[in-house]
Coordinates of C-alpha atoms (C1' of nucleotides) in Angstrom, one line a residue:
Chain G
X1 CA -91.2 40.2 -86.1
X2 CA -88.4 42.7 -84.6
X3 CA -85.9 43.5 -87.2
X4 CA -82.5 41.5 -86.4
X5 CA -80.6 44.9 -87.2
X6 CA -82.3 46.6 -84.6
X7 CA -81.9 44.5 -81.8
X8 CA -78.1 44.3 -83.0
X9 CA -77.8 47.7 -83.0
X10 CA -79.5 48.8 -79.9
X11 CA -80.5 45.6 -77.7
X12 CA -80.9 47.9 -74.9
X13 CA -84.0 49.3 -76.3
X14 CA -85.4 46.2 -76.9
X15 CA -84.7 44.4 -73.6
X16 CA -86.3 48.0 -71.8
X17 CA -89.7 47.4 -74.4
X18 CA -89.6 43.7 -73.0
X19 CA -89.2 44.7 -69.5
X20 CA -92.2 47.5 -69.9
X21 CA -94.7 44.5 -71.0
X22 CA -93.4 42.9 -68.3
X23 CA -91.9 39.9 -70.4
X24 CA -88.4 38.8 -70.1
X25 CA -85.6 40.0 -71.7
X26 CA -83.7 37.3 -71.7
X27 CA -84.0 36.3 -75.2
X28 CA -82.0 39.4 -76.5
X29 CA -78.9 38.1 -75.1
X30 CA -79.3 34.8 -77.0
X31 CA -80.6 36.1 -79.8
X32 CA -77.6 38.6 -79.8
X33 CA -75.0 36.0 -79.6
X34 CA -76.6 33.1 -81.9
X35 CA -76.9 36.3 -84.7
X36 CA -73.2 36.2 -84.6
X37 CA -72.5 32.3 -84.9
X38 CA -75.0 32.7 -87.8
X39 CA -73.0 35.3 -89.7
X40 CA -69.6 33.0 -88.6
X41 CA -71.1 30.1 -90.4
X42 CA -72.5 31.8 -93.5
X43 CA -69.0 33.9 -94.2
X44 CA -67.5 30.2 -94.1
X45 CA -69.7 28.5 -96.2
X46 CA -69.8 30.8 -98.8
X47 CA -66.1 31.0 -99.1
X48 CA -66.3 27.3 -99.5
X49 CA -69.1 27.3 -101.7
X50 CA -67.4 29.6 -104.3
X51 CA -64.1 27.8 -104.2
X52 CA -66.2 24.6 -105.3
X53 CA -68.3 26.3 -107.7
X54 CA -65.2 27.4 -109.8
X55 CA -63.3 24.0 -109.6
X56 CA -66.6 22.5 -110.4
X57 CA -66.5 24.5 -113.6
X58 CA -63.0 23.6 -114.4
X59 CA -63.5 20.1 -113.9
X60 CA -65.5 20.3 -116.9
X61 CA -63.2 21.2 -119.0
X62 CA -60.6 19.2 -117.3
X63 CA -59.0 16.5 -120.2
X64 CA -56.7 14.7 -117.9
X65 CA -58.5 11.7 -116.2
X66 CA -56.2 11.3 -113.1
X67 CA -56.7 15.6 -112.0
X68 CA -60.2 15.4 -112.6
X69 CA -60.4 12.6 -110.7
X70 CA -57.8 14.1 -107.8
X71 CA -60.3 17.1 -107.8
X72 CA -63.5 15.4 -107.8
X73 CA -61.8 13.8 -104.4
X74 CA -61.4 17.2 -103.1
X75 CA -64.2 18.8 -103.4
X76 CA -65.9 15.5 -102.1
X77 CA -64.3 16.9 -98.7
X78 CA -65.3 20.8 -99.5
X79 CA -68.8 19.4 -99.9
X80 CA -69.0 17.3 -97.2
X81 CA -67.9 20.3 -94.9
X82 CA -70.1 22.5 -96.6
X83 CA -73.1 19.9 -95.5
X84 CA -71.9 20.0 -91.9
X85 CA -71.9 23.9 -91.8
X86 CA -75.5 23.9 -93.3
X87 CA -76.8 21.6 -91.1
X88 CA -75.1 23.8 -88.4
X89 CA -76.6 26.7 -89.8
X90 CA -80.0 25.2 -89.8
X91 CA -79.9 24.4 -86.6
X92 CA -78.7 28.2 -85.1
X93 CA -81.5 29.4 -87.2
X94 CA -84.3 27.8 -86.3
X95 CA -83.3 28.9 -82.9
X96 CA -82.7 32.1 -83.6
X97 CA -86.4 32.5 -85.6
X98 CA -88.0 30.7 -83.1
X99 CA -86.4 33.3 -80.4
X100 CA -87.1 36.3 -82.7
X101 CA -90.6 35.1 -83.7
X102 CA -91.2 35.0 -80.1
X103 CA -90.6 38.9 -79.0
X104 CA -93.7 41.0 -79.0
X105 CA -93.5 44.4 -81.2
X106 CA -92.0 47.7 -79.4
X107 CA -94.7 49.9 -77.5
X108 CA -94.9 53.3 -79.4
X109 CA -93.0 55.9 -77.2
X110 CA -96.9 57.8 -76.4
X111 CA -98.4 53.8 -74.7
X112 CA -98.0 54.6 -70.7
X113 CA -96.1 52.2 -69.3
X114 CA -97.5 50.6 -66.9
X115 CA -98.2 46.1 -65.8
X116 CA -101.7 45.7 -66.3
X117 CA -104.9 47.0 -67.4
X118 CA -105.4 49.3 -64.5
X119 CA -102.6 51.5 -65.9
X120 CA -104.6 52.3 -69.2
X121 CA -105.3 55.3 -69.8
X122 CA -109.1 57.1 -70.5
X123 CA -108.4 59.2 -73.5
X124 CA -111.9 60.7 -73.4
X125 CA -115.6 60.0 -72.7
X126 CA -118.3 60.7 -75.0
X127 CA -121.9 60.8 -73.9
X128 CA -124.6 59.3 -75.5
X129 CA -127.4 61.0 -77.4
X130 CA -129.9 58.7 -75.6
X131 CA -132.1 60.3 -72.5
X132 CA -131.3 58.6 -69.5
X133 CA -133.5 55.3 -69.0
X134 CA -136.1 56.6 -65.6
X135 CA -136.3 52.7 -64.6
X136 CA -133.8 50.0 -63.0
X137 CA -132.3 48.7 -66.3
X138 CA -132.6 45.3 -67.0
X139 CA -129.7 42.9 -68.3
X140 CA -129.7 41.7 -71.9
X141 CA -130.0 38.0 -71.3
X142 CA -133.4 39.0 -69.2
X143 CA -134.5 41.1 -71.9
X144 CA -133.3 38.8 -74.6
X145 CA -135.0 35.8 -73.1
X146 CA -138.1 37.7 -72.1
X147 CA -138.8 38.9 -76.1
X148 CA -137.6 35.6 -76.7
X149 CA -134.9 36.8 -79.5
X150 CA -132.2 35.1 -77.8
X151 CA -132.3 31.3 -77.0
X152 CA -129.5 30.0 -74.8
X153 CA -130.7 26.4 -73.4
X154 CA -130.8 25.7 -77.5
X155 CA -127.5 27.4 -78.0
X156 CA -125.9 25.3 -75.2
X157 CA -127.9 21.9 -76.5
X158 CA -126.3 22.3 -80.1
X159 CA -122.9 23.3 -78.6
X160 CA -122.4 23.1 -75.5
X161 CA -121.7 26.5 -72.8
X162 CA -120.8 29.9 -74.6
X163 CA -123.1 29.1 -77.4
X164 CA -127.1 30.4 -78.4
X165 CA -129.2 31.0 -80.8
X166 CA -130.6 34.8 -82.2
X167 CA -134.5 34.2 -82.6
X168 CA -136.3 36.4 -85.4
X169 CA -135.9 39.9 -84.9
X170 CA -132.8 39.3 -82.6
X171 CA -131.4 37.7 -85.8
X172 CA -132.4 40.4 -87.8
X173 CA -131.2 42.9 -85.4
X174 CA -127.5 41.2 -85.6
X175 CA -127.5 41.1 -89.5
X176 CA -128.7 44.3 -89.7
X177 CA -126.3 45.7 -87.8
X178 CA -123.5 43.9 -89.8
X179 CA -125.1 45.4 -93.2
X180 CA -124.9 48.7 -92.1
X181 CA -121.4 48.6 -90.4
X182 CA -119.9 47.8 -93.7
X183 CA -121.9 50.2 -95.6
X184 CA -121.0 52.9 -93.2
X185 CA -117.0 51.5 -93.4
X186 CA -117.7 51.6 -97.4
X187 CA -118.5 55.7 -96.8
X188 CA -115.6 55.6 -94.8
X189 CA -112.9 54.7 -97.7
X190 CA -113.0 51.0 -97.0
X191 CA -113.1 48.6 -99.8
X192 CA -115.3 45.4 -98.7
X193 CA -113.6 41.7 -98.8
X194 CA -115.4 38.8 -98.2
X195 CA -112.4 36.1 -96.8
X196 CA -111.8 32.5 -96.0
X197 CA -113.1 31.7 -92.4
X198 CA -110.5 29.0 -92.2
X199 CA -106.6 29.6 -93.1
X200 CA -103.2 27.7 -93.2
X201 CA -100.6 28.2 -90.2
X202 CA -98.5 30.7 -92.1
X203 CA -101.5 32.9 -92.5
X204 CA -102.0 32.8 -88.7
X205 CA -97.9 33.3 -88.3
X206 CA -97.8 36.3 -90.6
X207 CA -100.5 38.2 -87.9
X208 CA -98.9 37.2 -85.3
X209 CA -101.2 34.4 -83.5
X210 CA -98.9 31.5 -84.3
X211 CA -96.6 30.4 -82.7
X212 CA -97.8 32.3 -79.6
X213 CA -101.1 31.6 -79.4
X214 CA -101.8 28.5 -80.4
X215 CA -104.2 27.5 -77.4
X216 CA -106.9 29.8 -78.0
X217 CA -107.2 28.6 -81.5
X218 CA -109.2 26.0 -83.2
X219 CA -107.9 23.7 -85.7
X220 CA -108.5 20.6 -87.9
X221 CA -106.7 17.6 -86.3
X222 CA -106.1 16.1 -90.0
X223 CA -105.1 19.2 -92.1
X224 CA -103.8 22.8 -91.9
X225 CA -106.7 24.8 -91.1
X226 CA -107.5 26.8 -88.8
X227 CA -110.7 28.8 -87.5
X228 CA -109.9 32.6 -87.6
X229 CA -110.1 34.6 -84.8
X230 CA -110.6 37.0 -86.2
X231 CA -110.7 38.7 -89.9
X232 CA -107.3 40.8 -89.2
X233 CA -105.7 37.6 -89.5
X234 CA -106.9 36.9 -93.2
X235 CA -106.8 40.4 -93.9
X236 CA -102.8 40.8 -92.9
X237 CA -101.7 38.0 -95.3
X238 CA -104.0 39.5 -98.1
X239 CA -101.2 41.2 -100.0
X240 CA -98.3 38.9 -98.3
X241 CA -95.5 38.1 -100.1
X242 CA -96.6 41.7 -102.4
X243 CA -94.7 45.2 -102.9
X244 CA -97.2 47.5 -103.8
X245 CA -96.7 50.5 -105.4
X246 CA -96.8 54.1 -103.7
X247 CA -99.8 55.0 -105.1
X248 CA -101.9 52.2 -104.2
X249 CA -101.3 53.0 -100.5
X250 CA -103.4 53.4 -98.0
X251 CA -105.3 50.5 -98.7
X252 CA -108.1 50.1 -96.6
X253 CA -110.8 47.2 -96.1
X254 CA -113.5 45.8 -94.5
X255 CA -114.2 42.9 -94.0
X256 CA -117.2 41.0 -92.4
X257 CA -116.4 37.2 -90.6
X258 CA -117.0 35.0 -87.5
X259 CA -114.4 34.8 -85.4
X260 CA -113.4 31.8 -83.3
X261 CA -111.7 31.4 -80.0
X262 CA -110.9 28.6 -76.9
X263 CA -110.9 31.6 -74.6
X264 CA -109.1 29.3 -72.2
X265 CA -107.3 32.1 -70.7
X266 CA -110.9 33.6 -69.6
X267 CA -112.4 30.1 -68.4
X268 CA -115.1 31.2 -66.1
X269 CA -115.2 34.4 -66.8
X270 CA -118.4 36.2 -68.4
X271 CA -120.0 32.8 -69.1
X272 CA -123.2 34.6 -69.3
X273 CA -125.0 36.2 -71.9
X274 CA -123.6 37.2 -75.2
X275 CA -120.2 38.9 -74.0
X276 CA -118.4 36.3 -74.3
X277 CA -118.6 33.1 -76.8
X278 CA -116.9 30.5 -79.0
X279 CA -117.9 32.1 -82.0
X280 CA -118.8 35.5 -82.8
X281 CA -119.5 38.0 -85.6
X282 CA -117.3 41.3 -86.1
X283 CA -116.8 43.8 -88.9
X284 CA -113.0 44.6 -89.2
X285 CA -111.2 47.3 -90.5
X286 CA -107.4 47.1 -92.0
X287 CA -104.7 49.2 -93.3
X288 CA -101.9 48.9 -95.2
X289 CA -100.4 52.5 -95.5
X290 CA -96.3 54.3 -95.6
X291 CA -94.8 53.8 -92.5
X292 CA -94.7 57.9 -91.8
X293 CA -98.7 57.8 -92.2
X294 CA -99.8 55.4 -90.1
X295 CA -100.3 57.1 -87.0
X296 CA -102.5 59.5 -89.3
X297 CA -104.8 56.4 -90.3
X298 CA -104.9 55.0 -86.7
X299 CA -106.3 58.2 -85.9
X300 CA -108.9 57.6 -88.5
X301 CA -109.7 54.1 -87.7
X302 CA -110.5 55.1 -84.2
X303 CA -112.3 58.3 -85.3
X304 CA -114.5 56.1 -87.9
X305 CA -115.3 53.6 -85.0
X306 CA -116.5 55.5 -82.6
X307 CA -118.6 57.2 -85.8
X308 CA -120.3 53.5 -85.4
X309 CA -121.2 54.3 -81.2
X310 CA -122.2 57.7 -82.3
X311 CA -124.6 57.1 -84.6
X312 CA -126.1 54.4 -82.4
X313 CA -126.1 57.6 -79.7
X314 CA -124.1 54.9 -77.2
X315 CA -121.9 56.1 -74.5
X316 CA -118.9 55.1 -75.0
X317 CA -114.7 55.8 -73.4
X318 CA -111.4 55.7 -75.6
X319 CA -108.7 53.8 -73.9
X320 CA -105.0 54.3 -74.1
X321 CA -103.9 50.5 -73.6
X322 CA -100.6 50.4 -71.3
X323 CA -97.3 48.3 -71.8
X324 CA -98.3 45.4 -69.8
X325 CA -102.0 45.1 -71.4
X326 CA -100.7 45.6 -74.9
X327 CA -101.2 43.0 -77.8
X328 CA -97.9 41.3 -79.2
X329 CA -98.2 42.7 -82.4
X330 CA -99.2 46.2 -81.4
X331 CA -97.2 48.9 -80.3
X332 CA -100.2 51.2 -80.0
X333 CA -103.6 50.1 -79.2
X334 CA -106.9 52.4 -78.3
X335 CA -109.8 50.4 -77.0
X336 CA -113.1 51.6 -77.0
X337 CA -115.7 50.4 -74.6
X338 CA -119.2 51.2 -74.7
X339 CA -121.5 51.2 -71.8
X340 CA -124.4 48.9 -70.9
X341 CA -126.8 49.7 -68.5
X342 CA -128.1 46.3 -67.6
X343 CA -125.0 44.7 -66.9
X344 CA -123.1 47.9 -65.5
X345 CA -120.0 47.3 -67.4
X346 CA -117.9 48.7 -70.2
X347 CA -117.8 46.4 -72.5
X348 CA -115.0 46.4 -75.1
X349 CA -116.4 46.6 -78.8
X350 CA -113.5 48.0 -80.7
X351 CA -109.4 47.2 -80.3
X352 CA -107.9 50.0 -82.6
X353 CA -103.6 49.4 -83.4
X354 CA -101.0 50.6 -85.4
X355 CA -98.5 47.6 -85.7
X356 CA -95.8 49.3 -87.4
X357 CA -94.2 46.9 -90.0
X358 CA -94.0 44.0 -87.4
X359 CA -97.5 42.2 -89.2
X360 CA -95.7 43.3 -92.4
X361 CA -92.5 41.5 -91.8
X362 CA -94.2 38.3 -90.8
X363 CA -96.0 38.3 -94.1
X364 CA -93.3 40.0 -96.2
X365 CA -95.0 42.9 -97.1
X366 CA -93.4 45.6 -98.9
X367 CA -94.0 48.7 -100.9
X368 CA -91.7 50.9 -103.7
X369 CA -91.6 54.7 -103.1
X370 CA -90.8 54.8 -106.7
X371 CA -89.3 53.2 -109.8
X372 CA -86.4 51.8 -108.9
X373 CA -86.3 51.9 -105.3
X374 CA -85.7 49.2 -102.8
X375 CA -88.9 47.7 -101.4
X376 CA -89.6 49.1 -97.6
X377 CA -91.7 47.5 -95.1
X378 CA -95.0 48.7 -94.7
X379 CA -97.1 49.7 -91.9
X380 CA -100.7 47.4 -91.4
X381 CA -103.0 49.0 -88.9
X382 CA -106.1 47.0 -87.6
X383 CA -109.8 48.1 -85.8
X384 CA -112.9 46.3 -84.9
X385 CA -115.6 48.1 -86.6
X386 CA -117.3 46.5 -84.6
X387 CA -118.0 43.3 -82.2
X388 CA -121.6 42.4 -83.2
X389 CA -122.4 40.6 -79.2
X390 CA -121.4 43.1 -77.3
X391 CA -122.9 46.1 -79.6
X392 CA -125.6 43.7 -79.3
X393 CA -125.9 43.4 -75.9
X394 CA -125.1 47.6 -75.6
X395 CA -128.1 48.1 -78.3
X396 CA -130.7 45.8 -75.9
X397 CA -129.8 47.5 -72.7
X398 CA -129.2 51.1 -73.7
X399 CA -132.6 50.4 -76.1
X400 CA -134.9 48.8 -73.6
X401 CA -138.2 50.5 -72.8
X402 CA -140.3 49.9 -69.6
X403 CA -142.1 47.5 -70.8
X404 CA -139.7 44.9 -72.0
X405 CA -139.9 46.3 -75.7
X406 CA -136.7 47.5 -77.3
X407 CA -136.9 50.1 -80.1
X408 CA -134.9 49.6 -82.9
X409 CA -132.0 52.6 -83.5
X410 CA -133.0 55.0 -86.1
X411 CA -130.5 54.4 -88.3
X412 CA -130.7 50.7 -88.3
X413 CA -134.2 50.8 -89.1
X414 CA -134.4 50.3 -93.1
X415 CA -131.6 47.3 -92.3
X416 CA -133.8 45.5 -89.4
X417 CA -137.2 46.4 -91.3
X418 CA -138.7 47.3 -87.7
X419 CA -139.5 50.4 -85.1
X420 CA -139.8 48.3 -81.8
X421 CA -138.7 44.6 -81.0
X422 CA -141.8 43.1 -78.9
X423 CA -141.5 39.8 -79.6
X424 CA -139.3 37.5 -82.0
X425 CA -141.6 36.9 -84.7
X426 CA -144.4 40.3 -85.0
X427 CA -144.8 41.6 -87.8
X428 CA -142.5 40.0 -89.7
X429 CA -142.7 41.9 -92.7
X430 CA -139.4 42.2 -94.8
X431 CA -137.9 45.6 -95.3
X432 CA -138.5 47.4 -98.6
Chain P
rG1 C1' -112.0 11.2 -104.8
rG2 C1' -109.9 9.2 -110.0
rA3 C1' -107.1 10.4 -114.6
rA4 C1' -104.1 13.5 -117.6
rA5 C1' -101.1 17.8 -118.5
rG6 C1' -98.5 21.6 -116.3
rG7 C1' -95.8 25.2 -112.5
rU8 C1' -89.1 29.1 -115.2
rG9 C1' -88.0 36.7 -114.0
rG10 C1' -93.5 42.2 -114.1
rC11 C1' -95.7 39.1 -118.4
rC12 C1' -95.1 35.4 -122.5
rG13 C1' -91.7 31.7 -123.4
rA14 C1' -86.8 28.5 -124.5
rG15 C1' -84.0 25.4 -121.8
rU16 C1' -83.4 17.0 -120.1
rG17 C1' -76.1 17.4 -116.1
rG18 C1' -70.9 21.7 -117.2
rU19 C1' -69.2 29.0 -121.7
rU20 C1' -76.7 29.6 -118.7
rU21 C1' -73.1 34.9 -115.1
rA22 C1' -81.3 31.7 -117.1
rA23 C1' -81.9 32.2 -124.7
rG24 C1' -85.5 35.1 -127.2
rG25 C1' -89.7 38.3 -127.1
rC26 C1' -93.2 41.7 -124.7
rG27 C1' -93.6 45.5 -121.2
rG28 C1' -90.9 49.2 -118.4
rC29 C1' -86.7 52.8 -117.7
rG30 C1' -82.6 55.7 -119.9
rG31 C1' -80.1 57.3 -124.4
rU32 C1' -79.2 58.3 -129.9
rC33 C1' -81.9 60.2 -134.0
rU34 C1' -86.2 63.9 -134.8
rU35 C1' -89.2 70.6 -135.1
rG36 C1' -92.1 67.1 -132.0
rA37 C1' -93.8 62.2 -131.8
rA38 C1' -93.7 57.4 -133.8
rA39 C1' -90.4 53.9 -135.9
rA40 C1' -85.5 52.2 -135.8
rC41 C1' -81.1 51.5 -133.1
rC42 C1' -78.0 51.2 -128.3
rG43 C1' -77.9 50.3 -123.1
rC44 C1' -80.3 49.0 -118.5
rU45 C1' -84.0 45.8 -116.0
rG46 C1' -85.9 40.9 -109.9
rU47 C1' -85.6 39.3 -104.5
rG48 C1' -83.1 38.1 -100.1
rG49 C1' -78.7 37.0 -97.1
rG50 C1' -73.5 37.8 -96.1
rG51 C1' -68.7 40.4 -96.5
rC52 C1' -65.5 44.5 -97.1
rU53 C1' -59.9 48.5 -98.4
rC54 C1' -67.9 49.5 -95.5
rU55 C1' -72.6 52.8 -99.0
rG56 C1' -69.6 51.1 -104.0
rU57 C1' -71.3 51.2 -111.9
rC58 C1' -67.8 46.8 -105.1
rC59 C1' -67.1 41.3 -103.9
rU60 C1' -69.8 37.0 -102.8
rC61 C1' -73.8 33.3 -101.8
rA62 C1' -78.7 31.7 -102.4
rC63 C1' -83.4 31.8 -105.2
rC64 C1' -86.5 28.4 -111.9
rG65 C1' -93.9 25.8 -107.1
rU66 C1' -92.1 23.7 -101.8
rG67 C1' -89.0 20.3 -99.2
rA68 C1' -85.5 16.3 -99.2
rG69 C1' -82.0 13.3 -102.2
rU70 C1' -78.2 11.8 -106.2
rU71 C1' -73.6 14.4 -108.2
rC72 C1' -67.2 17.5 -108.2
rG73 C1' -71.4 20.3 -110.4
rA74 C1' -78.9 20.3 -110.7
rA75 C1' -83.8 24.8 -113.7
rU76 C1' -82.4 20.0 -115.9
rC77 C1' -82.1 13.4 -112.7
rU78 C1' -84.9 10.8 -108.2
rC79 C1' -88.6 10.9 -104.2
rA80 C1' -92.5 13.3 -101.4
rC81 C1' -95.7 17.3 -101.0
rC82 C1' -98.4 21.8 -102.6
rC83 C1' -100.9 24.5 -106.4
rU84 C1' -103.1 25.3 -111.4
rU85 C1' -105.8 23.6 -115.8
rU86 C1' -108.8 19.9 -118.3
rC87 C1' -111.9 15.5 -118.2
rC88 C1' -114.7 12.0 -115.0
rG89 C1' -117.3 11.2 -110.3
rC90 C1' -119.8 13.7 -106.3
rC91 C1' -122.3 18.1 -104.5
rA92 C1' -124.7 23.6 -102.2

RNA sequence: GGAAAGGUGGCCGAGUGGUUUAAGGCGGCGGUCUUGAAAACCGCUGUGGGGCUCUGUCCUCACCGUGAGUUCGAAUCUCACCCUUUCCGCCA
């Protein structure tokens, strides 16, 4: 959520940040001039509510029948009008939230500007510690299937398409992955929550999904829950409603969930393998921090993310996300992409932003520099740390040996309990 | 799912229609006293919106779980919902 004095003050800035994500900026305008009917109506119903609260009083104390009566009568009337302007009032505001809840956050100054993905910029590369497969890699749903650690027919009997099943080691290979992501986020500074997987429509407001984004969400038809999409929406609304004090900032967590998603917008798209599904697993990170150091802890967040690629020895690019590809409630975002040799793509694993105090102001989140003084806004930050399919699928292909094996990275070994995947179930033997 | 009790400021807790501008206490902050501290005493104490002779020890409105309603006037009365606790049932 914008803050109403700031698109008072300077609309043009706002209607050029709309205009650079390539939205319209037509809501300013309205916004601008149902701000002012609002204040109208409030400065007259107050003046009417004050006269009636002091005849009120005096009609208390009021002996004579006939003027109590004669003032009752009239402030009948004053309350009748003050009925009409509230109902008026309702009315402009709901339209005025609705408009305001519906602008996206203000790109940071650094975000290129730019209409779609192809105007991101590639911050950097880093290389892999891996040596450089000497065979024609394979895919991860061949190698998968081959080692027989990833089941889709079953997947899409329980559930339909975008659904499978992790056999044995493939299993072990995910959950072992998630243990030691938030082990390694624990080193990190992060403080481990483990959070609702369903959550009530203000939750999903307060992060920014609702009302925007209802269609890639699921929900129960009978009562208000929905499926997260992922943790950052459960971790937002964790201290909503709060002002913390100054010295409890940063706060910084990690938090392990499923997420869940329609993905009607990418019907079609990446239907196979594990890139993209229903339901997946991720390991988020999230800030809460002072406004004026939160572009120090995005820096972190990315740094400790790709900390995650490196010690995997993936190769993997930092993204700059442009205007037009930006989130709505992001006004900076890094992406970090790793790449997989079987499928020759980058896939995205980790979606670093700062937010500013947009989440914050959704979920009323506010913080005291000191005794005393007024609550301020504070800044939320958010990182994947990281998607579990695609690392999965990055792990398989940049992993895979000659001879359909995949060997297990180092430092996931005491988590998996194996050197070498060669089949689901051999040697099954539970890590000490 | 059934029954009962309850939800008031940072916390405890009073308050069943009008000097309540929410009593009192605890905690916190400031001060007096003291060599210092404690005690005692005095003062202060939340959030949000709006206004202005516009940044002020200023004025005003709202906020007692949430939302509607009754009334000249609601923390207080009515209705619905949410949550908490206890008991029963069910259950991993």
């Amino acid at each position: 959520m914008l803050d109403i004095n700031l698109i008072r003050k300077d609309p043009d800035r706002v209607r050029q940040a709309l205009i650079n994500r390539g939205t319209d900026p037509g809501p300013v305008d309205e916004i601008l001039a149902l701000d002012a009917q609002r204040r109208a109506i409030i400065v007259r119903a107050e003046q009417l509510r004050a006269l009636r609260n002091t005849v009120s009083k005096q009609i208390g104390q009021m002996r004579d029948e006939a003027e109590r009566e004669a003032k009752k009568a009239e402030m009948r009337r004053v309350g009748d009008e003050i009925a009409a302007l509230e109902d008026e009032l309702g009315q402009v505001e709901a339209k005025l939230d609705e408009l305001t809840a519906g602008l996206p956050n203000l790109p940071d100054p650094r975000v290129p500007i730019g209409p779609d993905e192809t105007h991101n910029v590639i911050v950097r590369v880093h290389e892999g510690s891996l040596p450089k497969p000497d065979f024609p890699p394979k895919p991860h749903w061949e190698i998968g299937e081959a080692l027989g650690i990833i089941d889709f027919e079953r997947g899409v009997k329980l559930s339909g398409s975008r659904f499978y099943v992790l056999n044995g080691w493939g299993a072990r290979l995910q959950r072992g992955l998630i243990a030691w992501m938030l082990d390694l986020r624990l080193q990190q500074g992060y403080e481990e929550r483990y959070l609702p997987f369903m959550v009530k429509s203000q939750t999903l407001f307060a992060a920014g999904q609702l009302p925007k984004f209802r269609d890639n969400l699921y929900h129960d038809a009978e009562e208000d829950f929905w499926m997260v999409p992922t943790a950052e929406v459960p971790l937002t609304n964790l201290h909503g409603g709060e002002i913390l004090s100054a010295e409890e900032l940063p706060k910084l967590y990690a938090a392990y969930t499923p997420c869940f998603r329609r993905e009607k917008m990418s019907a079609g798209k990446d239907v196979r393998g594990l890139k993209r599904g229903h339901q997946f697993d991720k390991v988020e990170m999230y800030a809460f921090t002072k406004p004026e150091e939160s572009d120090h802890y995005l820096e972190k967040m990315l740094a400790d993310a790709e900390e995650t690629l490196k010690a995997l020895g993936l190769t993997y690019r930092v993204k700059l996300l442009c205007t037009g590809d930006l989130g709505f409630a992001a006004c900076i975002t890094y992406d970090l992409e790793v790449w997989a040799p079987g499928v020759g793509e980058w896939l995205e694993v980790s979606s670093v932003s700062n937010t500013g105090d947009f989440q914050a102001r959704r979920a009323n989140i506010k913080f005291r520099r000191e005794r005393g003084a007024k609550p301020e806004f504070v800044h939320t930050l958010n990182g994947s740390g990281l998607a579990l399919p695609r690392t999965m699928i990055a792990v398989l292909e940049n992993y895979q040996q000659p001879d359909g094996s995949v060997i297990v990275p180092e430092v996931l070994r005491p988590y998996v309990g194996v050197e070498v995947i060669r089949s689901p179930n051999s040697q099954l033997i539970p890590p000490h």
